[in-house]
Amino acid sequence: MALCLKQVFNKDKTFRPRKKFEPGTQRFELYKKAQASLKSGLDLKAVVQLPPGESINDWIAVHVVDFFNRINLIYGTMSEYCTERSCPIMSGGLKYEYRWQDDSKYKKPTKLSAPQYMCMLMDWIEMLINNEDIFPTRIGVPFPKQFQQVCTKILTRLFRVFVHVYIHHFDSIINMGAEAHVNTCYKHFYYFIREFSLIDHRELEPLKEMTERICH
């Protein structure tokens, strides 16, 4: 029998501190609205749609942060099974390998182990979502012109966490009774990025067959 979410995903195993929305802000109200829709049992395709009268950038910002927290929690729970020895390459099976590149330490695509890649990825996302110039939280401060482009890059890299976890650690997911919860998180993520065309369809290829099976 599947365990409840709190049993499956131990908060102590969160890979990074959770990014929270400040109570009283518009972003916090949007977050509450999104969470209420999720808990109401509505169709996930409907849940991800932009609420009438809301800003698309605010809606995307709320979901990017929420997906970061959720995927962070999933990987934190799986991380004991994802080691330098078991996963010396950040990959999605034999066909897909992901190399790390950023604007500081790794200026060229660099081969890393999966745990190293995950560390670099979570640090990089945390830096971006805490940057007020990219994810402004003050009322009246506009989003930068490249905001959606940055979000596309974040979500594309977060998708690679799903690829690695599903392809290399699915047995562990099943053994923990977490399959239904991980699938729901994936479906929510997938419907959101499709609703707003936020990830190139070629990036979705590694999980294409599974996606067609669970995302109707």
XYZ file of N, CA and C in Angstrom, residues 58-195:
414
model
N 3.627 36.322 -13.050
C 3.434 35.953 -11.636
C 3.064 34.475 -11.526
N 2.188 34.013 -12.400
C 1.729 32.614 -12.392
C 2.896 31.669 -12.675
N 3.720 32.031 -13.648
C 4.893 31.206 -13.970
C 5.878 31.212 -12.807
N 6.107 32.383 -12.219
C 7.053 32.498 -11.097
C 6.628 31.603 -9.932
N 5.343 31.637 -9.592
C 4.824 30.816 -8.495
C 5.078 29.340 -8.767
N 4.830 28.911 -10.002
C 4.991 27.490 -10.330
C 6.455 27.073 -10.421
N 7.300 27.936 -10.928
C 8.722 27.594 -11.002
C 9.271 27.345 -9.589
N 8.929 28.229 -8.661
C 9.397 28.063 -7.284
C 8.788 26.809 -6.655
N 7.503 26.594 -6.899
C 6.841 25.416 -6.322
C 7.419 24.121 -6.897
N 7.665 24.082 -8.188
C 8.254 22.885 -8.792
C 9.683 22.660 -8.283
N 10.412 23.747 -8.092
C 11.753 23.627 -7.512
C 11.668 22.949 -6.149
N 10.729 23.406 -5.315
C 10.566 22.808 -3.984
C 10.175 21.339 -4.066
N 9.232 21.014 -4.933
C 8.721 19.649 -5.017
C 9.758 18.675 -5.577
N 10.418 19.100 -6.651
C 11.411 18.221 -7.284
C 12.641 18.086 -6.388
N 12.963 19.161 -5.706
C 14.017 19.172 -4.705
C 13.732 18.106 -3.634
N 12.475 18.053 -3.193
C 12.064 17.095 -2.166
C 12.135 15.662 -2.693
N 11.676 15.468 -3.930
C 11.737 14.133 -4.545
C 13.187 13.662 -4.639
N 14.049 14.518 -5.167
C 15.441 14.094 -5.321
C 16.113 13.912 -3.957
N 15.770 14.771 -2.993
C 16.343 14.626 -1.653
C 16.043 13.259 -1.065
N 14.838 12.756 -1.331
C 14.447 11.442 -0.844
C 15.180 10.329 -1.583
N 15.466 10.571 -2.876
C 16.127 9.554 -3.698
C 17.651 9.601 -3.596
N 18.190 10.680 -3.028
C 19.629 10.945 -3.154
C 20.515 9.849 -2.552
N 20.007 9.117 -1.561
C 20.844 8.052 -0.984
C 21.079 6.924 -1.985
N 20.209 6.823 -2.989
C 20.375 5.790 -4.024
C 21.144 6.312 -5.240
N 21.354 7.618 -5.273
C 22.023 8.249 -6.413
C 23.405 8.714 -5.940
N 24.409 7.889 -6.174
C 25.748 8.157 -5.645
C 26.760 8.278 -6.781
N 27.951 8.686 -6.403
C 29.037 8.778 -7.399
C 29.285 7.408 -8.032
N 29.100 6.380 -7.238
C 29.363 5.028 -7.737
C 28.217 4.514 -8.618
N 26.977 4.721 -8.171
C 25.836 4.199 -8.936
C 25.545 5.036 -10.181
N 25.844 6.333 -10.104
C 25.500 7.254 -11.202
C 26.687 8.164 -11.529
N 27.765 7.608 -12.100
C 28.956 8.410 -12.386
C 28.750 9.439 -13.495
N 27.655 9.293 -14.237
C 27.320 10.230 -15.302
C 25.884 10.695 -15.110
N 25.628 11.990 -15.296
C 24.254 12.496 -15.247
C 23.589 12.127 -16.564
N 22.722 11.136 -16.506
C 22.165 10.609 -17.753
C 20.703 10.218 -17.589
N 20.117 9.899 -18.750
C 18.775 9.350 -18.800
C 18.845 8.112 -19.669
N 19.358 7.030 -19.118
C 19.574 5.822 -19.910
C 20.834 5.951 -20.746
N 20.985 5.043 -21.712
C 22.192 5.028 -22.547
C 22.186 6.111 -23.616
N 21.005 6.599 -23.946
C 20.876 7.512 -25.085
C 21.098 8.982 -24.732
N 20.840 9.345 -23.480
C 20.882 10.767 -23.108
C 21.894 11.022 -21.997
N 22.769 11.990 -22.244
C 23.735 12.430 -21.229
C 23.627 13.938 -21.093
N 23.577 14.409 -19.867
C 23.457 15.844 -19.610
C 24.752 16.381 -19.010
N 25.295 17.383 -19.651
C 26.519 18.020 -19.147
C 26.187 19.374 -18.555
N 26.988 19.783 -17.577
C 26.691 21.019 -16.859
C 27.468 22.197 -17.448
N 26.761 23.327 -17.559
C 27.396 24.576 -18.000
C 26.740 25.735 -17.261
N 27.562 26.675 -16.818
C 27.025 27.886 -16.203
C 27.914 29.061 -16.608
N 27.689 30.195 -15.996
C 28.458 31.383 -16.385
C 29.659 31.641 -15.491
N 29.940 30.707 -14.586
C 31.062 30.941 -13.676
C 32.089 29.825 -13.726
N 31.858 28.739 -12.994
C 32.869 27.693 -12.877
C 32.969 26.818 -14.123
N 31.830 26.478 -14.697
C 31.805 25.572 -15.858
C 31.325 26.326 -17.103
N 32.261 26.931 -17.804
C 31.890 27.755 -18.953
C 31.694 26.933 -20.225
N 32.168 25.686 -20.190
C 31.938 24.760 -21.294
C 31.151 23.565 -20.749
N 30.299 22.932 -21.587
C 29.561 21.747 -21.114
C 30.524 20.709 -20.534
N 30.302 20.350 -19.272
C 31.232 19.483 -18.544
C 30.520 18.233 -18.029
N 31.174 17.087 -18.214
C 30.620 15.822 -17.737
C 30.754 15.764 -16.219
N 29.615 15.532 -15.536
C 29.600 15.415 -14.080
C 28.836 14.155 -13.688
N 29.083 13.685 -12.475
C 28.254 12.596 -11.951
C 26.862 13.169 -11.684
N 25.872 12.278 -11.557
C 24.513 12.755 -11.280
C 24.434 13.552 -9.976
N 25.046 13.081 -8.866
C 24.975 13.878 -7.627
C 25.619 15.255 -7.776
N 26.754 15.317 -8.488
C 27.402 16.619 -8.709
C 26.499 17.532 -9.524
N 25.912 16.976 -10.568
C 25.027 17.759 -11.446
C 23.847 18.303 -10.634
N 23.258 17.448 -9.803
C 22.113 17.878 -8.996
C 22.499 19.000 -8.043
N 23.674 18.899 -7.436
C 24.149 19.962 -6.532
C 24.298 21.285 -7.273
N 24.950 21.219 -8.435
C 25.147 22.429 -9.234
C 23.804 23.013 -9.659
N 22.895 22.135 -10.060
C 21.578 22.577 -10.531
C 20.785 23.269 -9.430
N 20.715 22.653 -8.263
C 19.921 23.241 -7.180
C 20.532 24.551 -6.686
N 21.858 24.624 -6.619
C 22.522 25.879 -6.249
C 22.197 26.979 -7.258
N 22.254 26.620 -8.526
C 22.021 27.581 -9.614
C 20.589 28.094 -9.596
N 19.619 27.189 -9.422
C 18.213 27.614 -9.389
C 17.948 28.476 -8.164
N 18.492 28.055 -7.027
C 18.295 28.815 -5.788
C 18.834 30.241 -5.936
N 19.985 30.373 -6.580
C 20.565 31.693 -6.812
C 19.634 32.552 -7.673
N 19.039 31.948 -8.717
C 18.169 32.695 -9.624
C 16.868 33.115 -8.953
N 16.213 32.190 -8.254
C 14.900 32.532 -7.695
C 15.010 33.470 -6.489
N 16.209 33.582 -5.914
C 16.427 34.538 -4.827
C 16.958 35.879 -5.331
N 17.147 35.987 -6.636
C 17.660 37.223 -7.237
C 16.484 38.153 -7.557
N 16.393 39.260 -6.832
C 15.275 40.198 -7.000
C 15.224 40.816 -8.398
N 16.344 40.837 -9.105
C 16.352 41.394 -10.457
C 15.685 40.444 -11.460
N 15.598 39.157 -11.091
C 14.999 38.162 -11.990
C 13.623 37.730 -11.497
N 13.513 37.468 -10.189
C 12.238 37.092 -9.573
C 11.852 38.176 -8.564
N 11.408 39.343 -9.042
C 11.077 40.430 -8.109
C 9.893 40.065 -7.224
N 9.951 40.439 -5.953
C 8.857 40.148 -5.023
C 8.153 41.416 -4.563
N 8.746 42.583 -4.803
C 8.131 43.839 -4.364
C 7.049 44.280 -5.339
N 5.947 44.778 -4.796
C 4.825 45.237 -5.622
C 5.269 46.380 -6.520
N 4.898 46.307 -7.784
C 5.214 47.372 -8.729
C 6.537 47.211 -9.440
N 7.356 46.256 -8.990
C 8.639 46.016 -9.663
C 8.397 45.029 -10.808
N 8.693 45.442 -12.048
C 8.393 44.576 -13.194
C 9.372 43.409 -13.333
N 8.908 42.373 -14.000
C 9.794 41.255 -14.334
C 10.723 41.695 -15.467
N 11.946 41.171 -15.508
C 12.851 41.508 -16.611
C 12.347 40.924 -17.932
N 12.792 41.490 -19.039
C 12.342 41.041 -20.359
C 12.676 39.577 -20.609
N 13.785 39.110 -20.050
C 14.221 37.726 -20.301
C 13.650 36.743 -19.287
N 12.648 37.167 -18.491
C 12.151 36.325 -17.407
C 11.694 34.940 -17.884
N 10.847 34.900 -18.902
C 10.340 33.602 -19.359
C 11.448 32.744 -19.969
N 12.412 33.393 -20.559
C 13.563 32.664 -21.107
C 14.356 31.987 -19.979
N 14.539 32.708 -18.881
C 15.226 32.143 -17.711
C 14.421 30.978 -17.139
N 13.104 31.151 -17.071
C 12.241 30.088 -16.530
C 12.281 28.842 -17.411
N 12.347 29.045 -18.719
C 12.461 27.908 -19.639
C 13.726 27.110 -19.343
N 14.808 27.815 -19.082
C 16.072 27.137 -18.791
C 15.996 26.380 -17.463
N 15.376 27.004 -16.457
C 15.216 26.351 -15.156
C 14.365 25.096 -15.295
N 13.227 25.224 -15.950
C 12.295 24.095 -16.070
C 12.868 22.976 -16.936
N 13.625 23.350 -17.967
C 14.264 22.335 -18.808
C 15.232 21.500 -17.986
N 15.991 22.151 -17.122
C 16.954 21.430 -16.299
C 16.266 20.640 -15.186
N 15.162 21.167 -14.661
C 14.405 20.405 -13.665
C 13.791 19.152 -14.290
N 13.397 19.259 -15.548
C 12.851 18.082 -16.242
C 13.887 16.958 -16.275
N 15.148 17.308 -16.377
C 16.218 16.305 -16.422
C 16.320 15.532 -15.107
N 15.879 16.153 -14.010
C 15.840 15.432 -12.733
C 14.806 14.312 -12.832
N 13.639 14.626 -13.386
C 12.619 13.593 -13.604
C 13.170 12.478 -14.486
N 13.856 12.862 -15.564
C 14.414 11.865 -16.493
C 15.329 10.910 -15.738
N 16.249 11.458 -14.968
C 17.216 10.620 -14.250
C 16.532 9.748 -13.200
N 15.622 10.352 -12.429
C 14.949 9.607 -11.356
C 14.083 8.489 -11.925
N 13.323 8.780 -12.956
C 12.449 7.757 -13.539
C 13.245 6.625 -14.198
N 14.275 6.981 -14.937
C 14.998 5.952 -15.694
C 15.962 5.157 -14.820
N 16.609 5.812 -13.860
C 17.645 5.121 -13.081
C 17.215 4.708 -11.668
N 16.151 5.305 -11.150
C 15.800 5.032 -9.752
C 14.325 4.674 -9.560
N 13.684 4.214 -10.623
C 12.252 3.937 -10.535
C 11.949 2.800 -9.556
N 12.839 1.817 -9.483
C 12.639 0.713 -8.534
C 12.579 1.239 -7.098
N 13.429 2.207 -6.807
C 13.435 2.787 -5.459
C 12.148 3.553 -5.190
N 11.641 4.241 -6.201
C 10.373 4.967 -6.061
C 9.260 3.986 -5.698
N 9.224 2.868 -6.424
C 8.196 1.853 -6.170
C 8.360 1.250 -4.777
N 9.601 0.935 -4.394
C 9.854 0.326 -3.088
C 9.441 1.229 -1.934
N 9.505 2.557 -2.150
C 9.106 3.498 -1.108
C 7.604 3.760 -1.120
N 6.909 3.202 -2.105
C 5.472 3.465 -2.225
C 5.188 4.870 -2.701
N 6.163 5.455 -3.422
C 6.051 6.861 -3.827
C 5.627 7.047 -5.278
N 5.365 5.961 -5.983
C 5.101 6.055 -7.424
C 3.943 7.013 -7.749
N 2.831 6.884 -7.040
C 1.664 7.723 -7.335
C 1.961 9.198 -7.102
N 2.712 9.505 -6.041
C 3.016 10.899 -5.725
C 3.986 11.505 -6.739
N 4.992 10.741 -7.123
C 5.950 11.230 -8.118
C 5.253 11.411 -9.468
N 4.385 10.469 -9.814
C 3.641 10.579 -11.072
C 2.752 11.814 -11.089
N 2.097 12.098 -9.971
C 1.226 13.275 -9.902
C 2.032 14.553 -10.056
N 3.187 14.597 -9.400
C 4.066 15.763 -9.523
C 4.527 15.929 -10.973
N 4.887 14.804 -11.589
C 5.338 14.859 -12.982
C 4.218 15.342 -13.902
N 3.026 14.809 -13.716
C 1.899 15.196 -14.573
C 1.592 16.684 -14.412
N 1.614 17.174 -13.183
C 1.385 18.597 -12.925
C 2.436 19.439 -13.667
N 3.685 19.026 -13.523
C 4.799 19.724 -14.191
C 4.611 19.682 -15.712
N 4.317 18.507 -16.237
C 4.192 18.332 -17.689
C 3.042 19.178 -18.253
N 1.873 19.143 -17.608
C 0.738 19.930 -18.106
C 1.042 21.422 -18.056
N 1.786 21.835 -17.025
C 2.127 23.265 -16.913
C 3.057 23.701 -18.034
N 4.126 22.950 -18.262
C 5.082 23.387 -19.295
C 4.476 23.280 -20.695
N 3.533 22.379 -20.892
C 2.843 22.288 -22.187
C 1.840 23.422 -22.361
N 1.150 23.783 -21.285
C 0.152 24.862 -21.339
C 0.782 26.168 -21.810
